[in-house]
Amino acid sequence: MVFFPLSRKRTHQHTSFTHSKLCFTHFYYQYVFIPDRFGSKSRKMKKIITSILMCTALVMSAQHMGNFNSKVADMDISRANIATSMGNGAAYGNQYAQQYVNLQPSNVLQIKLRSLYNVDATDYTAVFNIVQVGKTAEETTKLMNDKIEIVKKDLKSNGFQGQFSLDMISFVPQYEIEVTKKLFSKTYTEVPVGFELQQNLLISYKKDSDFQKILTACGKAEVYNLVKVDYYVKNLEAIYENLQNKLLEEVSKKKAYYEKLGFKMEDYNVMMADKKYYHTPKDFYKSYLAAENISMESLKNQKNVTSVRKPTSYYYDPIPYNGYDIVVNAAITKPVIQLGMDLSLQYNLKPIEKKPEPKPAPVKTPDPKVYVVSPNGPIDIKQIPNN
């Protein structure tokens, strides 16, 4: 009896390969247990199934990718309880596949540089959404204020130095249908039964460790809806200036390299383009599903298999460094703000200047003179007019 082992841990993906794995499991079950059920008459069928399984194994052997879901670019995730777009994460997801490109020599010189700066946030703002209902407007407002005061007092008692602010979202009455029965009809009337107040509580802090204190305080006040966490950094101008200086150093190295290759940079005209970008961690959270296959023992004993909920795992996947010439603070141990600058320079040969042709020499005007010699010896010079 030949066994084809199956990996128990694999990614839960809705692809054609997923369905082929299920079919493979079914073939495996039939292959192993057909002799036990039908005896020696199944040997011919067993050989056929063996051939099918060997071909199938060859096709599927290169598909293992671990627990990472290759379709995370289609999923939405933020560092919050609400679903938001992955922002720039999708744009950076699969564009760094290593591909060999044939080099084409050219007399046009190009310098393309990319720089990335990983910087820790200097300020954070956590946004919590609070919804409170009550029978009257006064009761609703009081319950909302009580929750917020619980959060503030708990944090201040633990030495929290952050700032608090409120963002008013809505304050509306709630209605229900009241049915009034009459002799021959029913009347449905909307009557107010209470009020709903919705506010966002914004908590600003500077230390990443304060976030745990905030979660604990909000949990005591039954405030659980974390909308998002915003990251901020000071001195952006200084950081971008640092990147500019590093880019200029790289440009100087490239130009020196071209000079050694025999190119005179003063013979070229230059054109340039540049851009800046600023990415926060919430743009680069991704997700995957870690799934377990069903037990083969359950199939053998023909037991019912109960599927369980497979939790979604999230992780921070920053911009990869492939294709970057400059990376500052490359080693990171927590989510960071990623600032970048790209620079593109193109050098084209200057057109050859044609030397002006020499002008012809001006024609000299004739100046005829007549020399008259008298018999006595004196010489008399006479000027003849040109006309």
mmCIF file of N, CA and C in Angstrom, residues 167-242:
data_model
loop_
_atom_site.group_PDB
_atom_site.id
_atom_site.type_symbol
_atom_site.label_atom_id
_atom_site.label_comp_id
_atom_site.label_asym_id
_atom_site.label_seq_id
_atom_site.Cartn_x
_atom_site.Cartn_y
_atom_site.Cartn_z
ATOM 1 N N ASP A 167 -15.711 64.577 19.411
ATOM 2 C CA ASP A 167 -16.224 64.893 18.081
ATOM 3 C C ASP A 167 -17.692 64.477 18.038
ATOM 4 N N MET A 168 -18.584 65.456 18.003
ATOM 5 C CA MET A 168 -20.020 65.193 17.994
ATOM 6 C C MET A 168 -20.435 64.621 16.642
ATOM 7 N N ILE A 169 -21.085 63.462 16.669
ATOM 8 C CA ILE A 169 -21.508 62.815 15.429
ATOM 9 C C ILE A 169 -23.004 63.005 15.185
ATOM 10 N N SER A 170 -23.827 62.600 16.135
ATOM 11 C CA SER A 170 -25.279 62.732 15.950
ATOM 12 C C SER A 170 -25.982 62.657 17.299
ATOM 13 N N PHE A 171 -27.164 63.263 17.336
ATOM 14 C CA PHE A 171 -28.034 63.209 18.519
ATOM 15 C C PHE A 171 -29.467 63.229 17.991
ATOM 16 N N VAL A 172 -30.068 62.051 17.895
ATOM 17 C CA VAL A 172 -31.363 61.928 17.225
ATOM 18 C C VAL A 172 -32.333 61.150 18.115
ATOM 19 N N PRO A 173 -33.621 61.411 17.970
ATOM 20 C CA PRO A 173 -34.622 60.629 18.709
ATOM 21 C C PRO A 173 -34.835 59.274 18.053
ATOM 22 N N GLN A 174 -35.283 58.320 18.854
ATOM 23 C CA GLN A 174 -35.625 56.988 18.357
ATOM 24 C C GLN A 174 -37.138 56.812 18.421
ATOM 25 N N TYR A 175 -37.659 56.106 17.433
ATOM 26 C CA TYR A 175 -39.101 55.923 17.338
ATOM 27 C C TYR A 175 -39.429 54.443 17.269
ATOM 28 N N GLU A 176 -40.665 54.143 17.653
ATOM 29 C CA GLU A 176 -41.213 52.816 17.430
ATOM 30 C C GLU A 176 -42.669 52.972 16.994
ATOM 31 N N ILE A 177 -43.206 51.908 16.425
ATOM 32 C CA ILE A 177 -44.562 51.947 15.885
ATOM 33 C C ILE A 177 -45.561 51.581 16.984
ATOM 34 N N GLU A 178 -46.527 52.448 17.188
ATOM 35 C CA GLU A 178 -47.598 52.188 18.149
ATOM 36 C C GLU A 178 -48.870 51.859 17.372
ATOM 37 N N VAL A 179 -49.461 50.724 17.686
ATOM 38 C CA VAL A 179 -50.656 50.257 16.969
ATOM 39 C C VAL A 179 -51.892 50.585 17.804
ATOM 40 N N THR A 180 -52.820 51.300 17.196
ATOM 41 C CA THR A 180 -54.090 51.644 17.843
ATOM 42 C C THR A 180 -55.214 50.906 17.127
ATOM 43 N N LYS A 181 -55.864 50.022 17.848
ATOM 44 C CA LYS A 181 -56.944 49.236 17.253
ATOM 45 C C LYS A 181 -58.275 49.963 17.418
ATOM 46 N N LYS A 182 -58.995 50.020 16.319
ATOM 47 C CA LYS A 182 -60.343 50.574 16.339
ATOM 48 C C LYS A 182 -61.329 49.496 15.916
ATOM 49 N N LEU A 183 -62.571 49.867 15.798
ATOM 50 C CA LEU A 183 -63.600 48.862 15.521
ATOM 51 C C LEU A 183 -63.371 48.191 14.176
ATOM 52 N N PHE A 184 -63.085 48.966 13.166
ATOM 53 C CA PHE A 184 -62.940 48.398 11.830
ATOM 54 C C PHE A 184 -61.561 48.655 11.212
ATOM 55 N N SER A 185 -60.614 49.154 11.991
ATOM 56 C CA SER A 185 -59.301 49.463 11.415
ATOM 57 C C SER A 185 -58.237 49.502 12.502
ATOM 58 N N LYS A 186 -56.993 49.610 12.011
ATOM 59 C CA LYS A 186 -55.840 49.774 12.892
ATOM 60 C C LYS A 186 -55.066 51.013 12.463
ATOM 61 N N THR A 187 -54.547 51.722 13.437
ATOM 62 C CA THR A 187 -53.760 52.918 13.154
ATOM 63 C C THR A 187 -52.335 52.701 13.649
ATOM 64 N N TYR A 188 -51.368 52.947 12.755
ATOM 65 C CA TYR A 188 -49.955 52.790 13.099
ATOM 66 C C TYR A 188 -49.340 54.182 13.213
ATOM 67 N N THR A 189 -48.794 54.470 14.382
ATOM 68 C CA THR A 189 -48.259 55.802 14.646
ATOM 69 C C THR A 189 -46.839 55.689 15.185
ATOM 70 N N GLU A 190 -45.930 56.517 14.645
ATOM 71 C CA GLU A 190 -44.565 56.587 15.164
ATOM 72 C C GLU A 190 -44.542 57.471 16.401
ATOM 73 N N VAL A 191 -44.041 56.920 17.486
ATOM 74 C CA VAL A 191 -43.967 57.685 18.728
ATOM 75 C C VAL A 191 -42.525 57.641 19.233
ATOM 76 N N PRO A 192 -41.991 58.751 19.772
ATOM 77 C CA PRO A 192 -40.621 58.757 20.300
ATOM 78 C C PRO A 192 -40.527 57.925 21.575
ATOM 79 N N VAL A 193 -39.480 57.103 21.640
ATOM 80 C CA VAL A 193 -39.282 56.250 22.816
ATOM 81 C C VAL A 193 -37.943 56.527 23.497
ATOM 82 N N GLY A 194 -37.102 57.336 22.895
ATOM 83 C CA GLY A 194 -35.803 57.607 23.495
ATOM 84 C C GLY A 194 -34.929 58.404 22.550
ATOM 85 N N PHE A 195 -33.664 58.488 22.925
ATOM 86 C CA PHE A 195 -32.708 59.262 22.137
ATOM 87 C C PHE A 195 -31.421 58.454 21.973
ATOM 88 N N GLU A 196 -30.745 58.721 20.867
ATOM 89 C CA GLU A 196 -29.451 58.088 20.588
ATOM 90 C C GLU A 196 -28.407 59.175 20.372
ATOM 91 N N LEU A 197 -27.352 59.114 21.178
ATOM 92 C CA LEU A 197 -26.246 60.068 21.090
ATOM 93 C C LEU A 197 -24.995 59.323 20.648
ATOM 94 N N GLN A 198 -24.334 59.850 19.635
ATOM 95 C CA GLN A 198 -23.109 59.225 19.116
ATOM 96 C C GLN A 198 -21.994 60.266 19.064
ATOM 97 N N GLN A 199 -20.884 59.931 19.703
ATOM 98 C CA GLN A 199 -19.715 60.806 19.728
ATOM 99 C C GLN A 199 -18.447 59.990 19.512
ATOM 100 N N ASN A 200 -17.419 60.662 19.034
ATOM 101 C CA ASN A 200 -16.091 60.067 18.931
ATOM 102 C C ASN A 200 -15.197 60.676 20.003
ATOM 103 N N LEU A 201 -14.557 59.808 20.767
ATOM 104 C CA LEU A 201 -13.609 60.240 21.787
ATOM 105 C C LEU A 201 -12.197 60.121 21.217
ATOM 106 N N LEU A 202 -11.508 61.247 21.106
ATOM 107 C CA LEU A 202 -10.146 61.287 20.577
ATOM 108 C C LEU A 202 -9.166 61.450 21.731
ATOM 109 N N ILE A 203 -8.239 60.511 21.836
ATOM 110 C CA ILE A 203 -7.249 60.521 22.910
ATOM 111 C C ILE A 203 -5.866 60.609 22.275
ATOM 112 N N SER A 204 -5.160 61.698 22.554
ATOM 113 C CA SER A 204 -3.817 61.906 22.005
ATOM 114 C C SER A 204 -2.776 61.521 23.046
ATOM 115 N N TYR A 205 -1.722 60.849 22.596
ATOM 116 C CA TYR A 205 -0.655 60.429 23.507
ATOM 117 C C TYR A 205 0.655 60.381 22.734
ATOM 118 N N LYS A 206 1.769 60.287 23.467
ATOM 119 C CA LYS A 206 3.091 60.348 22.854
ATOM 120 C C LYS A 206 3.862 59.042 22.964
ATOM 121 N N LYS A 207 3.584 58.243 23.978
ATOM 122 C CA LYS A 207 4.295 56.988 24.164
ATOM 123 C C LYS A 207 3.435 55.835 23.659
ATOM 124 N N ASP A 208 4.062 54.950 22.909
ATOM 125 C CA ASP A 208 3.326 53.799 22.391
ATOM 126 C C ASP A 208 2.827 52.904 23.520
ATOM 127 N N SER A 209 3.545 52.898 24.645
ATOM 128 C CA SER A 209 3.131 52.069 25.784
ATOM 129 C C SER A 209 1.846 52.577 26.433
ATOM 130 N N ASP A 210 1.486 53.847 26.204
ATOM 131 C CA ASP A 210 0.250 54.388 26.782
ATOM 132 C C ASP A 210 -0.998 53.781 26.157
ATOM 133 N N PHE A 211 -0.843 53.157 25.006
ATOM 134 C CA PHE A 211 -2.018 52.608 24.327
ATOM 135 C C PHE A 211 -2.671 51.502 25.156
ATOM 136 N N GLN A 212 -1.875 50.695 25.848
ATOM 137 C CA GLN A 212 -2.445 49.649 26.697
ATOM 138 C C GLN A 212 -3.243 50.249 27.849
ATOM 139 N N LYS A 213 -2.754 51.348 28.409
ATOM 140 C CA LYS A 213 -3.507 52.026 29.467
ATOM 141 C C LYS A 213 -4.847 52.536 28.935
ATOM 142 N N ILE A 214 -4.833 53.056 27.723
ATOM 143 C CA ILE A 214 -6.066 53.578 27.132
ATOM 144 C C ILE A 214 -7.072 52.456 26.918
ATOM 145 N N LEU A 215 -6.619 51.320 26.414
ATOM 146 C CA LEU A 215 -7.532 50.193 26.198
ATOM 147 C C LEU A 215 -8.130 49.706 27.511
ATOM 148 N N THR A 216 -7.307 49.646 28.555
ATOM 149 C CA THR A 216 -7.810 49.197 29.858
ATOM 150 C C THR A 216 -8.854 50.155 30.403
ATOM 151 N N ALA A 217 -8.590 51.452 30.315
ATOM 152 C CA ALA A 217 -9.543 52.442 30.819
ATOM 153 C C ALA A 217 -10.841 52.415 30.024
ATOM 154 N N CYS A 218 -10.747 52.289 28.722
ATOM 155 C CA CYS A 218 -11.958 52.236 27.896
ATOM 156 C C CYS A 218 -12.753 50.965 28.170
ATOM 157 N N GLY A 219 -12.056 49.867 28.439
ATOM 158 C CA GLY A 219 -12.771 48.636 28.760
ATOM 159 C C GLY A 219 -13.574 48.758 30.046
ATOM 160 N N LYS A 220 -13.034 49.461 31.037
ATOM 161 C CA LYS A 220 -13.776 49.661 32.287
ATOM 162 C C LYS A 220 -15.035 50.491 32.066
ATOM 163 N N ALA A 221 -15.005 51.389 31.089
ATOM 164 C CA ALA A 221 -16.164 52.237 30.798
ATOM 165 C C ALA A 221 -17.058 51.635 29.720
ATOM 166 N N GLU A 222 -16.771 50.394 29.322
ATOM 167 C CA GLU A 222 -17.544 49.701 28.284
ATOM 168 C C GLU A 222 -17.497 50.455 26.952
ATOM 169 N N VAL A 223 -16.330 50.978 26.655
ATOM 170 C CA VAL A 223 -16.091 51.621 25.361
ATOM 171 C C VAL A 223 -15.155 50.697 24.586
ATOM 172 N N TYR A 224 -15.699 50.017 23.584
ATOM 173 C CA TYR A 224 -14.943 48.974 22.896
ATOM 174 C C TYR A 224 -14.678 49.270 21.422
ATOM 175 N N ASN A 225 -15.359 50.226 20.863
ATOM 176 C CA ASN A 225 -15.275 50.431 19.414
ATOM 177 C C ASN A 225 -14.101 51.346 19.067
ATOM 178 N N LEU A 226 -12.952 50.730 18.815
ATOM 179 C CA LEU A 226 -11.774 51.481 18.375
ATOM 180 C C LEU A 226 -11.877 51.710 16.871
ATOM 181 N N VAL A 227 -11.990 52.952 16.479
ATOM 182 C CA VAL A 227 -12.149 53.273 15.061
ATOM 183 C C VAL A 227 -10.814 53.197 14.336
ATOM 184 N N LYS A 228 -9.807 53.887 14.852
ATOM 185 C CA LYS A 228 -8.499 53.904 14.204
ATOM 186 C C LYS A 228 -7.472 54.495 15.152
ATOM 187 N N VAL A 229 -6.206 54.357 14.774
ATOM 188 C CA VAL A 229 -5.095 55.000 15.473
ATOM 189 C C VAL A 229 -4.286 55.758 14.425
ATOM 190 N N ASP A 230 -4.206 57.061 14.584
ATOM 191 C CA ASP A 230 -3.449 57.900 13.655
ATOM 192 C C ASP A 230 -2.033 58.114 14.181
ATOM 193 N N TYR A 231 -1.070 58.131 13.251
ATOM 194 C CA TYR A 231 0.346 58.319 13.577
ATOM 195 C C TYR A 231 0.810 59.671 13.022
ATOM 196 N N TYR A 232 1.614 60.365 13.818
ATOM 197 C CA TYR A 232 2.145 61.660 13.389
ATOM 198 C C TYR A 232 3.634 61.726 13.713
ATOM 199 N N VAL A 233 4.334 62.536 12.952
ATOM 200 C CA VAL A 233 5.765 62.723 13.185
ATOM 201 C C VAL A 233 6.092 64.201 13.032
ATOM 202 N N LYS A 234 6.963 64.681 13.905
ATOM 203 C CA LYS A 234 7.390 66.078 13.854
ATOM 204 C C LYS A 234 8.616 66.225 12.951
ATOM 205 N N ASN A 235 8.899 67.465 12.579
ATOM 206 C CA ASN A 235 10.091 67.810 11.799
ATOM 207 C C ASN A 235 10.146 67.057 10.468
ATOM 208 N N LEU A 236 9.027 67.069 9.751
ATOM 209 C CA LEU A 236 9.013 66.425 8.444
ATOM 210 C C LEU A 236 10.029 67.063 7.501
ATOM 211 N N GLU A 237 10.164 68.394 7.578
ATOM 212 C CA GLU A 237 11.086 69.085 6.682
ATOM 213 C C GLU A 237 12.515 68.598 6.887
ATOM 214 N N ALA A 238 12.901 68.388 8.144
ATOM 215 C CA ALA A 238 14.264 67.928 8.421
ATOM 216 C C ALA A 238 14.488 66.515 7.888
ATOM 217 N N ILE A 239 13.469 65.667 8.002
ATOM 218 C CA ILE A 239 13.604 64.292 7.514
ATOM 219 C C ILE A 239 13.734 64.271 5.997
ATOM 220 N N TYR A 240 12.886 65.030 5.315
ATOM 221 C CA TYR A 240 12.971 65.073 3.855
ATOM 222 C C TYR A 240 14.287 65.708 3.391
ATOM 223 N N GLU A 241 14.772 66.696 4.139
ATOM 224 C CA GLU A 241 16.054 67.305 3.786
ATOM 225 C C GLU A 241 17.188 66.296 3.928
ATOM 226 N N ASN A 242 17.090 65.445 4.945
ATOM 227 C CA ASN A 242 18.083 64.392 5.125
ATOM 228 C C ASN A 242 18.068 63.434 3.937
#
